[in-house]
């Protein structure tokens, strides 16, 4: 039985469908923190909701009863098949060493608990396009620490880097969560329209970002945060509608048979198959424009959650993620 997710309003209690259990929740709201929720599962809260908008909660469910562990700055939950690990790092002058440290601890926990593969990560970076105490961009500072931790965990190979989102928040400091599998074997996917992030040239920073464009696990395709980037370059500067279209075209190609078949995945999807969609929008006032393009390309029936945060390059106005669920997810 695979891991699954759904969204609920914050005012609603997470109750999984029959015979499933809540592994953990992530709340997209207006504070930052890790807490124990209801019967005991960890909840990671990230400040990124739209002003006066509907904060929501992402509920991750699994087949077996999980064990939950919550500490001051990290938490984990696992049911023998899937593992959730979350961490919080307060604001720092320089992020590389402490980011390396908390990510190394998280990866060590993945190994210690005997979950073989990380298949999806979310990285929430406060003040992402700001500069640190030494004048380095916060995102680049973060990327460097994360790269060092991945190097400790898996060496020079990029073959096991998972799908990820790297995005701003309305707060300070860094939060993250990862999902790992014990028995499943994830397949990591690149996008023919985009340079692999781990091969970005050094004009963007001393280390390239550690993530894959998508990961397939148990017939579910997890789509990384995707932006208006062709090759490694931002396109459509200053035009949020065009950036949203390009972003969705990037995702459409990523999940298409044309892109998947050469990478050994016997599947082909289109944008109408996408679920659990989040659109991160830099300027709150751009949300209606992003919504209009999403409704045109994704259809009116599918739920898209809009969040108001900065993206990792100053010239990116929007970033979008989602997943294509395996049959039976019922989303
Ligand atoms: C990009 O394609 C946009 O650093 O974890 C997207 C997904 C982005 C993940 C990350 C960054 C990350 O480069 C930014």
CSV table of C-alpha atoms and ligand atoms in Angstrom, one decimal:
chain,number,residue,atom,x,y,z
A,1,UNK,CA,0.0,0.0,0.0
A,2,UNK,CA,1.4,3.3,-1.0
A,3,UNK,CA,1.7,6.6,0.9
A,4,UNK,CA,-1.0,9.1,-0.1
A,5,UNK,CA,-1.8,12.7,0.5
A,6,UNK,CA,-4.8,15.0,0.5
A,7,UNK,CA,-5.6,18.7,1.4
A,8,UNK,CA,-8.0,19.7,4.2
A,9,UNK,CA,-9.0,23.2,5.5
A,10,UNK,CA,-7.1,24.0,8.8
A,11,UNK,CA,-10.5,24.1,10.6
A,12,UNK,CA,-11.1,20.4,9.8
A,13,UNK,CA,-9.6,17.5,11.7
A,14,UNK,CA,-7.4,15.1,9.8
A,15,UNK,CA,-9.2,11.8,9.6
A,16,UNK,CA,-7.8,9.3,7.1
A,17,UNK,CA,-10.0,7.1,4.9
A,18,UNK,CA,-10.9,3.7,6.3
A,19,UNK,CA,-8.0,1.4,7.2
A,20,UNK,CA,-5.4,4.2,6.8
A,21,UNK,CA,-3.4,6.2,9.4
A,22,UNK,CA,-2.1,9.7,9.5
A,23,UNK,CA,1.7,9.7,9.2
A,24,UNK,CA,2.1,13.4,9.5
A,25,UNK,CA,0.6,16.7,8.4
A,26,UNK,CA,2.1,19.9,7.0
A,27,UNK,CA,0.2,23.1,7.6
A,28,UNK,CA,0.5,26.0,5.1
A,29,UNK,CA,-0.4,28.8,7.5
A,30,UNK,CA,1.0,31.9,9.1
A,31,UNK,CA,3.4,30.6,11.8
A,32,UNK,CA,6.5,28.4,11.8
A,33,UNK,CA,6.8,25.3,14.0
A,34,UNK,CA,6.7,21.7,14.8
A,35,UNK,CA,4.0,20.4,17.1
A,36,UNK,CA,2.2,17.2,18.1
A,37,UNK,CA,-1.2,17.1,16.7
A,38,UNK,CA,-4.4,15.5,17.9
A,39,UNK,CA,-3.7,11.8,18.7
A,40,UNK,CA,0.0,12.4,18.3
A,41,UNK,CA,1.2,12.8,14.8
A,42,UNK,CA,3.8,15.5,14.0
A,43,UNK,CA,2.7,18.7,12.2
A,44,UNK,CA,5.1,21.0,10.5
A,45,UNK,CA,3.7,24.5,10.0
A,46,UNK,CA,5.1,26.8,7.4
A,47,UNK,CA,4.2,30.5,7.1
A,48,UNK,CA,3.2,31.0,3.5
A,49,UNK,CA,-0.6,31.3,3.3
A,50,UNK,CA,-2.1,34.1,1.3
A,51,UNK,CA,-3.2,37.1,3.5
A,52,UNK,CA,-6.7,36.5,4.7
A,53,UNK,CA,-6.7,33.4,2.6
A,54,UNK,CA,-7.6,29.9,3.5
A,55,UNK,CA,-4.7,28.2,5.3
A,56,UNK,CA,-4.8,24.5,4.6
A,57,UNK,CA,-3.2,21.3,5.8
A,58,UNK,CA,-1.6,18.5,3.7
A,59,UNK,CA,-2.3,15.1,5.3
A,60,UNK,CA,0.0,12.2,4.5
A,61,UNK,CA,-1.5,8.8,5.2
A,62,UNK,CA,-0.1,5.3,5.3
A,63,UNK,CA,-1.4,1.8,5.6
A,64,UNK,CA,0.0,0.8,9.0
A,65,UNK,CA,-0.1,2.4,12.4
A,66,UNK,CA,2.9,4.8,12.5
A,67,UNK,CA,5.3,5.5,15.4
A,68,UNK,CA,5.6,9.2,16.0
A,69,UNK,CA,8.6,11.0,17.5
A,70,UNK,CA,8.7,14.7,18.2
A,71,UNK,CA,11.7,16.6,19.5
A,72,UNK,CA,12.3,20.3,19.8
A,73,UNK,CA,13.7,20.9,16.3
A,74,UNK,CA,13.0,17.7,14.5
A,75,UNK,CA,10.3,15.1,14.2
A,76,UNK,CA,9.8,11.8,12.4
A,77,UNK,CA,7.0,9.3,11.8
A,78,UNK,CA,7.2,5.9,10.2
A,79,UNK,CA,5.0,2.8,9.6
A,80,UNK,CA,7.6,0.3,8.4
A,81,UNK,CA,7.1,1.2,4.8
A,82,UNK,CA,7.3,5.0,4.7
A,83,UNK,CA,9.2,7.6,6.7
A,84,UNK,CA,8.6,11.3,7.2
A,85,UNK,CA,11.4,13.4,8.7
A,86,UNK,CA,11.0,17.1,9.4
A,87,UNK,CA,13.5,19.7,10.7
A,88,UNK,CA,13.6,23.3,11.7
A,89,UNK,CA,16.6,25.6,11.7
A,90,UNK,CA,16.3,29.1,13.2
A,91,UNK,CA,17.6,32.2,11.4
A,92,UNK,CA,21.4,32.1,11.0
A,93,UNK,CA,24.1,34.6,9.9
A,94,UNK,CA,25.5,31.9,7.6
A,95,UNK,CA,23.6,28.8,6.6
A,96,UNK,CA,26.1,26.4,5.0
A,97,UNK,CA,27.5,24.7,8.2
A,98,UNK,CA,24.2,24.4,10.2
A,99,UNK,CA,22.2,23.3,7.1
A,100,UNK,CA,24.8,20.7,6.4
A,101,UNK,CA,24.5,19.6,10.0
A,102,UNK,CA,20.7,19.3,10.2
A,103,UNK,CA,20.4,17.6,6.8
A,104,UNK,CA,23.2,15.2,7.7
A,105,UNK,CA,21.3,14.4,10.9
A,106,UNK,CA,18.1,13.8,8.9
A,107,UNK,CA,19.9,11.5,6.4
A,108,UNK,CA,21.6,9.6,9.2
A,109,UNK,CA,18.1,9.0,10.7
A,110,UNK,CA,16.9,7.7,7.3
A,111,UNK,CA,19.8,5.2,7.4
A,112,UNK,CA,19.5,4.4,11.0
A,113,UNK,CA,15.8,3.6,10.7
A,114,UNK,CA,16.6,1.5,7.7
A,115,UNK,CA,14.6,3.4,5.0
A,116,UNK,CA,16.6,2.8,1.9
A,117,UNK,CA,15.6,5.7,-0.4
A,118,UNK,CA,14.5,9.3,0.0
A,119,UNK,CA,11.9,10.0,-2.8
A,120,UNK,CA,10.7,13.6,-2.2
A,121,UNK,CA,11.9,16.6,-0.2
A,122,UNK,CA,10.5,20.1,0.5
A,123,UNK,CA,12.9,22.9,1.5
A,124,UNK,CA,11.4,26.1,2.9
A,125,UNK,CA,13.9,28.9,3.0
A,126,UNK,CA,13.1,32.1,4.7
A,127,UNK,CA,14.5,35.3,3.1
A,128,UNK,CA,15.4,33.1,0.1
A,129,UNK,CA,16.6,35.9,-2.1
A,130,UNK,CA,18.1,37.9,0.7
A,131,UNK,CA,21.8,37.9,1.6
A,132,UNK,CA,23.6,36.4,4.5
A,133,UNK,CA,26.0,38.1,6.9
A,134,UNK,CA,28.8,37.5,4.4
A,135,UNK,CA,27.0,38.9,1.4
A,136,UNK,CA,26.1,35.5,-0.1
A,137,UNK,CA,22.5,34.9,-1.3
A,138,UNK,CA,20.6,32.9,1.3
A,139,UNK,CA,19.4,30.3,-1.3
A,140,UNK,CA,23.0,29.7,-2.5
A,141,UNK,CA,24.2,29.4,1.1
A,142,UNK,CA,21.5,26.9,1.7
A,143,UNK,CA,22.2,25.0,-1.5
A,144,UNK,CA,25.8,24.6,-0.5
A,145,UNK,CA,25.1,23.2,2.9
A,146,UNK,CA,22.5,20.8,1.5
A,147,UNK,CA,25.0,19.7,-1.2
A,148,UNK,CA,27.6,18.9,1.4
A,149,UNK,CA,25.0,16.8,3.4
A,150,UNK,CA,24.0,14.9,0.3
A,151,UNK,CA,27.7,14.3,-0.4
A,152,UNK,CA,28.1,12.7,3.0
A,153,UNK,CA,25.0,10.6,2.5
A,154,UNK,CA,25.5,9.4,-1.1
A,155,UNK,CA,28.9,10.6,-2.3
A,156,UNK,CA,29.4,12.2,-5.7
A,157,UNK,CA,26.6,10.4,-7.5
A,158,UNK,CA,23.6,12.4,-8.5
A,159,UNK,CA,21.6,9.3,-9.5
A,160,UNK,CA,19.8,9.1,-6.2
A,161,UNK,CA,18.9,12.8,-5.7
A,162,UNK,CA,15.1,13.0,-5.2
A,163,UNK,CA,12.4,15.3,-6.5
A,164,UNK,CA,12.2,18.5,-4.4
A,165,UNK,CA,10.8,21.9,-3.9
A,166,UNK,CA,13.0,24.8,-2.8
A,167,UNK,CA,10.9,27.8,-2.0
A,168,UNK,CA,10.7,30.9,0.2
A,169,UNK,CA,8.5,31.5,3.2
A,170,UNK,CA,7.0,34.5,4.9
A,171,UNK,CA,9.3,33.8,8.0
A,172,UNK,CA,13.0,33.5,8.8
A,173,UNK,CA,15.2,30.4,9.1
A,174,UNK,CA,14.8,27.1,7.3
A,175,UNK,CA,12.3,24.2,7.6
A,176,UNK,CA,12.2,21.0,5.6
A,177,UNK,CA,10.6,17.6,5.4
A,178,UNK,CA,11.5,14.5,3.5
A,179,UNK,CA,9.7,11.3,2.6
A,180,UNK,CA,11.6,8.0,2.3
A,181,UNK,CA,10.6,4.4,1.4
A,182,UNK,CA,11.9,1.2,2.9
A,183,UNK,CA,11.1,-1.4,0.2
A,184,UNK,CA,10.2,0.7,-2.8
A,185,UNK,CA,12.7,1.7,-5.4
A,186,UNK,CA,12.3,5.3,-6.6
A,187,UNK,CA,13.1,6.3,-10.2
A,188,UNK,CA,14.4,9.8,-10.6
A,189,UNK,CA,13.5,11.7,-13.8
A,190,UNK,CA,14.9,14.7,-15.6
A,191,UNK,CA,13.2,17.0,-18.1
A,192,UNK,CA,14.4,17.3,-21.7
A,193,UNK,CA,13.5,21.0,-21.7
A,194,UNK,CA,15.6,21.8,-18.7
A,195,UNK,CA,19.3,21.4,-17.7
A,196,UNK,CA,19.4,19.0,-14.7
A,197,UNK,CA,19.5,21.3,-11.6
A,198,UNK,CA,22.6,19.4,-10.4
A,199,UNK,CA,24.3,20.5,-13.6
A,200,UNK,CA,23.5,24.1,-13.4
A,201,UNK,CA,26.5,26.2,-14.3
A,202,UNK,CA,28.3,28.1,-11.5
A,203,UNK,CA,26.9,31.5,-12.5
A,204,UNK,CA,24.0,30.6,-10.1
A,205,UNK,CA,26.2,29.8,-7.1
A,206,UNK,CA,29.2,27.7,-6.0
A,207,UNK,CA,27.2,24.5,-5.7
A,208,UNK,CA,24.4,23.2,-8.0
A,209,UNK,CA,21.1,22.4,-6.4
A,210,UNK,CA,20.6,18.8,-5.3
A,211,UNK,CA,17.4,17.6,-6.7
A,212,UNK,CA,15.7,15.7,-9.6
A,213,UNK,CA,12.9,17.1,-11.7
A,214,UNK,CA,10.5,14.3,-10.7
A,215,UNK,CA,10.5,10.9,-8.9
A,216,UNK,CA,8.3,7.9,-9.6
A,217,UNK,CA,7.5,5.6,-6.7
A,218,UNK,CA,4.8,2.9,-6.7
A,219,UNK,CA,3.3,4.4,-9.9
A,220,UNK,CA,2.9,7.8,-8.4
A,221,UNK,CA,4.9,10.6,-10.1
A,222,UNK,CA,6.1,13.3,-7.8
A,223,UNK,CA,6.7,16.6,-9.7
A,224,UNK,CA,9.4,18.9,-8.3
A,225,UNK,CA,8.8,22.6,-7.9
A,226,UNK,CA,9.0,23.8,-11.5
A,227,UNK,CA,9.5,27.3,-12.8
A,228,UNK,CA,9.9,29.3,-16.0
A,229,UNK,CA,13.3,28.0,-16.8
A,230,UNK,CA,14.5,26.6,-20.2
A,231,UNK,CA,17.9,25.0,-20.2
A,232,UNK,CA,19.2,26.8,-17.1
A,233,UNK,CA,17.9,30.2,-17.9
A,234,UNK,CA,14.9,32.1,-16.6
A,235,UNK,CA,12.6,33.1,-19.5
A,236,UNK,CA,9.8,35.7,-19.7
A,237,UNK,CA,11.2,38.2,-17.3
A,238,UNK,CA,8.5,40.3,-15.7
A,239,UNK,CA,5.6,38.5,-17.4
A,240,UNK,CA,3.8,36.4,-14.8
A,241,UNK,CA,1.3,34.9,-17.3
A,242,UNK,CA,4.0,33.8,-19.7
A,243,UNK,CA,6.0,32.4,-16.8
A,244,UNK,CA,3.0,30.4,-15.6
A,245,UNK,CA,2.4,29.0,-19.1
A,246,UNK,CA,6.1,28.1,-19.5
A,247,UNK,CA,6.1,26.4,-16.1
A,248,UNK,CA,3.0,24.3,-17.0
A,249,UNK,CA,4.5,23.5,-20.4
A,250,UNK,CA,7.7,22.3,-18.6
A,251,UNK,CA,5.5,20.1,-16.3
A,252,UNK,CA,3.5,18.9,-19.3
A,253,UNK,CA,6.7,17.8,-21.1
A,254,UNK,CA,8.2,16.3,-17.9
A,255,UNK,CA,5.2,13.9,-17.4
A,256,UNK,CA,4.7,13.1,-21.1
A,257,UNK,CA,5.5,9.8,-22.6
A,258,UNK,CA,7.9,11.5,-24.9
A,259,UNK,CA,10.0,12.5,-21.8
A,260,UNK,CA,9.4,9.4,-19.7
A,261,UNK,CA,9.8,6.6,-22.2
A,262,UNK,CA,13.5,7.3,-22.9
A,263,UNK,CA,14.1,7.3,-19.1
A,264,UNK,CA,12.6,3.8,-18.8
A,265,UNK,CA,9.2,4.8,-17.4
A,266,UNK,CA,6.4,3.2,-19.4
A,267,UNK,CA,3.8,5.9,-18.8
A,268,UNK,CA,2.5,9.1,-20.3
A,269,UNK,CA,0.4,11.7,-18.6
A,270,UNK,CA,-1.0,15.2,-19.3
A,271,UNK,CA,-1.7,18.2,-17.2
A,272,UNK,CA,-5.2,17.0,-16.4
A,273,UNK,CA,-3.7,14.1,-14.5
A,274,UNK,CA,-1.9,16.4,-12.0
A,275,UNK,CA,-3.2,16.6,-8.4
A,276,UNK,CA,-2.0,18.1,-5.0
A,277,UNK,CA,-1.0,21.2,-7.0
A,278,UNK,CA,0.6,24.1,-5.2
A,279,UNK,CA,1.4,27.4,-7.0
A,280,UNK,CA,3.9,29.6,-5.2
A,281,UNK,CA,3.4,33.2,-6.3
A,282,UNK,CA,5.9,35.9,-5.5
A,283,UNK,CA,3.5,38.9,-5.6
A,284,UNK,CA,0.1,38.3,-4.0
A,285,UNK,CA,-1.5,40.6,-6.7
A,286,UNK,CA,-0.4,38.2,-9.4
A,287,UNK,CA,-2.5,35.3,-8.0
A,288,UNK,CA,-5.5,36.1,-10.2
A,289,UNK,CA,-3.3,36.0,-13.3
A,290,UNK,CA,-1.7,32.7,-12.2
A,291,UNK,CA,-5.1,31.3,-11.4
A,292,UNK,CA,-6.4,32.2,-14.8
A,293,UNK,CA,-3.6,30.4,-16.6
A,294,UNK,CA,-3.9,27.4,-14.3
A,295,UNK,CA,-7.6,27.1,-14.9
A,296,UNK,CA,-7.1,27.3,-18.6
A,297,UNK,CA,-4.4,24.6,-18.7
A,298,UNK,CA,-5.3,22.3,-15.8
A,299,UNK,CA,-9.1,22.5,-16.1
A,300,UNK,CA,-11.6,24.1,-13.7
A,301,UNK,CA,-12.3,20.9,-11.7
A,302,UNK,CA,-8.9,20.4,-10.2
A,303,UNK,CA,-7.9,22.1,-6.9
A,304,UNK,CA,-4.9,24.4,-6.9
A,305,UNK,CA,-3.5,25.9,-3.7
A,306,UNK,CA,-2.0,29.3,-4.1
A,307,UNK,CA,0.7,30.5,-1.7
A,308,UNK,CA,2.4,33.8,-1.4
A,309,UNK,CA,6.2,33.4,-1.2
A,310,UNK,CA,9.4,34.4,-3.0
A,311,UNK,CA,11.0,32.0,-5.4
A,312,UNK,CA,14.8,31.2,-5.4
A,313,UNK,CA,15.7,33.5,-8.2
A,314,UNK,CA,14.7,37.2,-8.2
A,315,UNK,CA,13.4,36.9,-11.8
A,316,UNK,CA,11.1,34.0,-11.1
A,317,UNK,CA,7.6,35.0,-10.3
A,318,UNK,CA,6.0,31.6,-9.9
A,319,UNK,CA,6.8,28.0,-9.1
A,320,UNK,CA,4.4,25.1,-9.4
A,321,UNK,CA,4.5,21.5,-8.1
A,322,UNK,CA,2.2,18.5,-8.0
A,323,UNK,CA,1.9,14.8,-8.5
A,324,UNK,CA,0.3,12.3,-10.7
A,325,UNK,CA,-1.3,9.8,-8.4
A,326,UNK,CA,-1.2,6.0,-9.0
A,327,UNK,CA,-4.6,4.5,-9.8
A,328,UNK,CA,-6.6,4.0,-6.7
A,329,UNK,CA,-5.6,7.1,-4.9
A,330,UNK,CA,-9.0,8.6,-5.4
A,331,UNK,CA,-8.1,12.2,-5.6
B,1,LIG,C1,14.6,25.5,-10.5
B,1,LIG,O1,14.1,24.8,-11.4
B,1,LIG,C2,13.6,26.3,-9.7
B,1,LIG,O2,16.6,23.8,-4.6
B,1,LIG,O3,15.3,22.2,-3.9
B,1,LIG,C3,12.9,24.0,-7.8
B,1,LIG,C4,12.8,22.8,-7.1
B,1,LIG,C5,13.8,25.0,-7.5
B,1,LIG,C6,13.7,22.6,-6.1
B,1,LIG,C7,15.6,23.2,-4.7
B,1,LIG,C8,14.7,24.7,-6.5
B,1,LIG,C9,14.7,23.5,-5.8
B,1,LIG,O4,15.8,25.6,-10.3
B,1,LIG,C10,13.9,26.3,-8.2
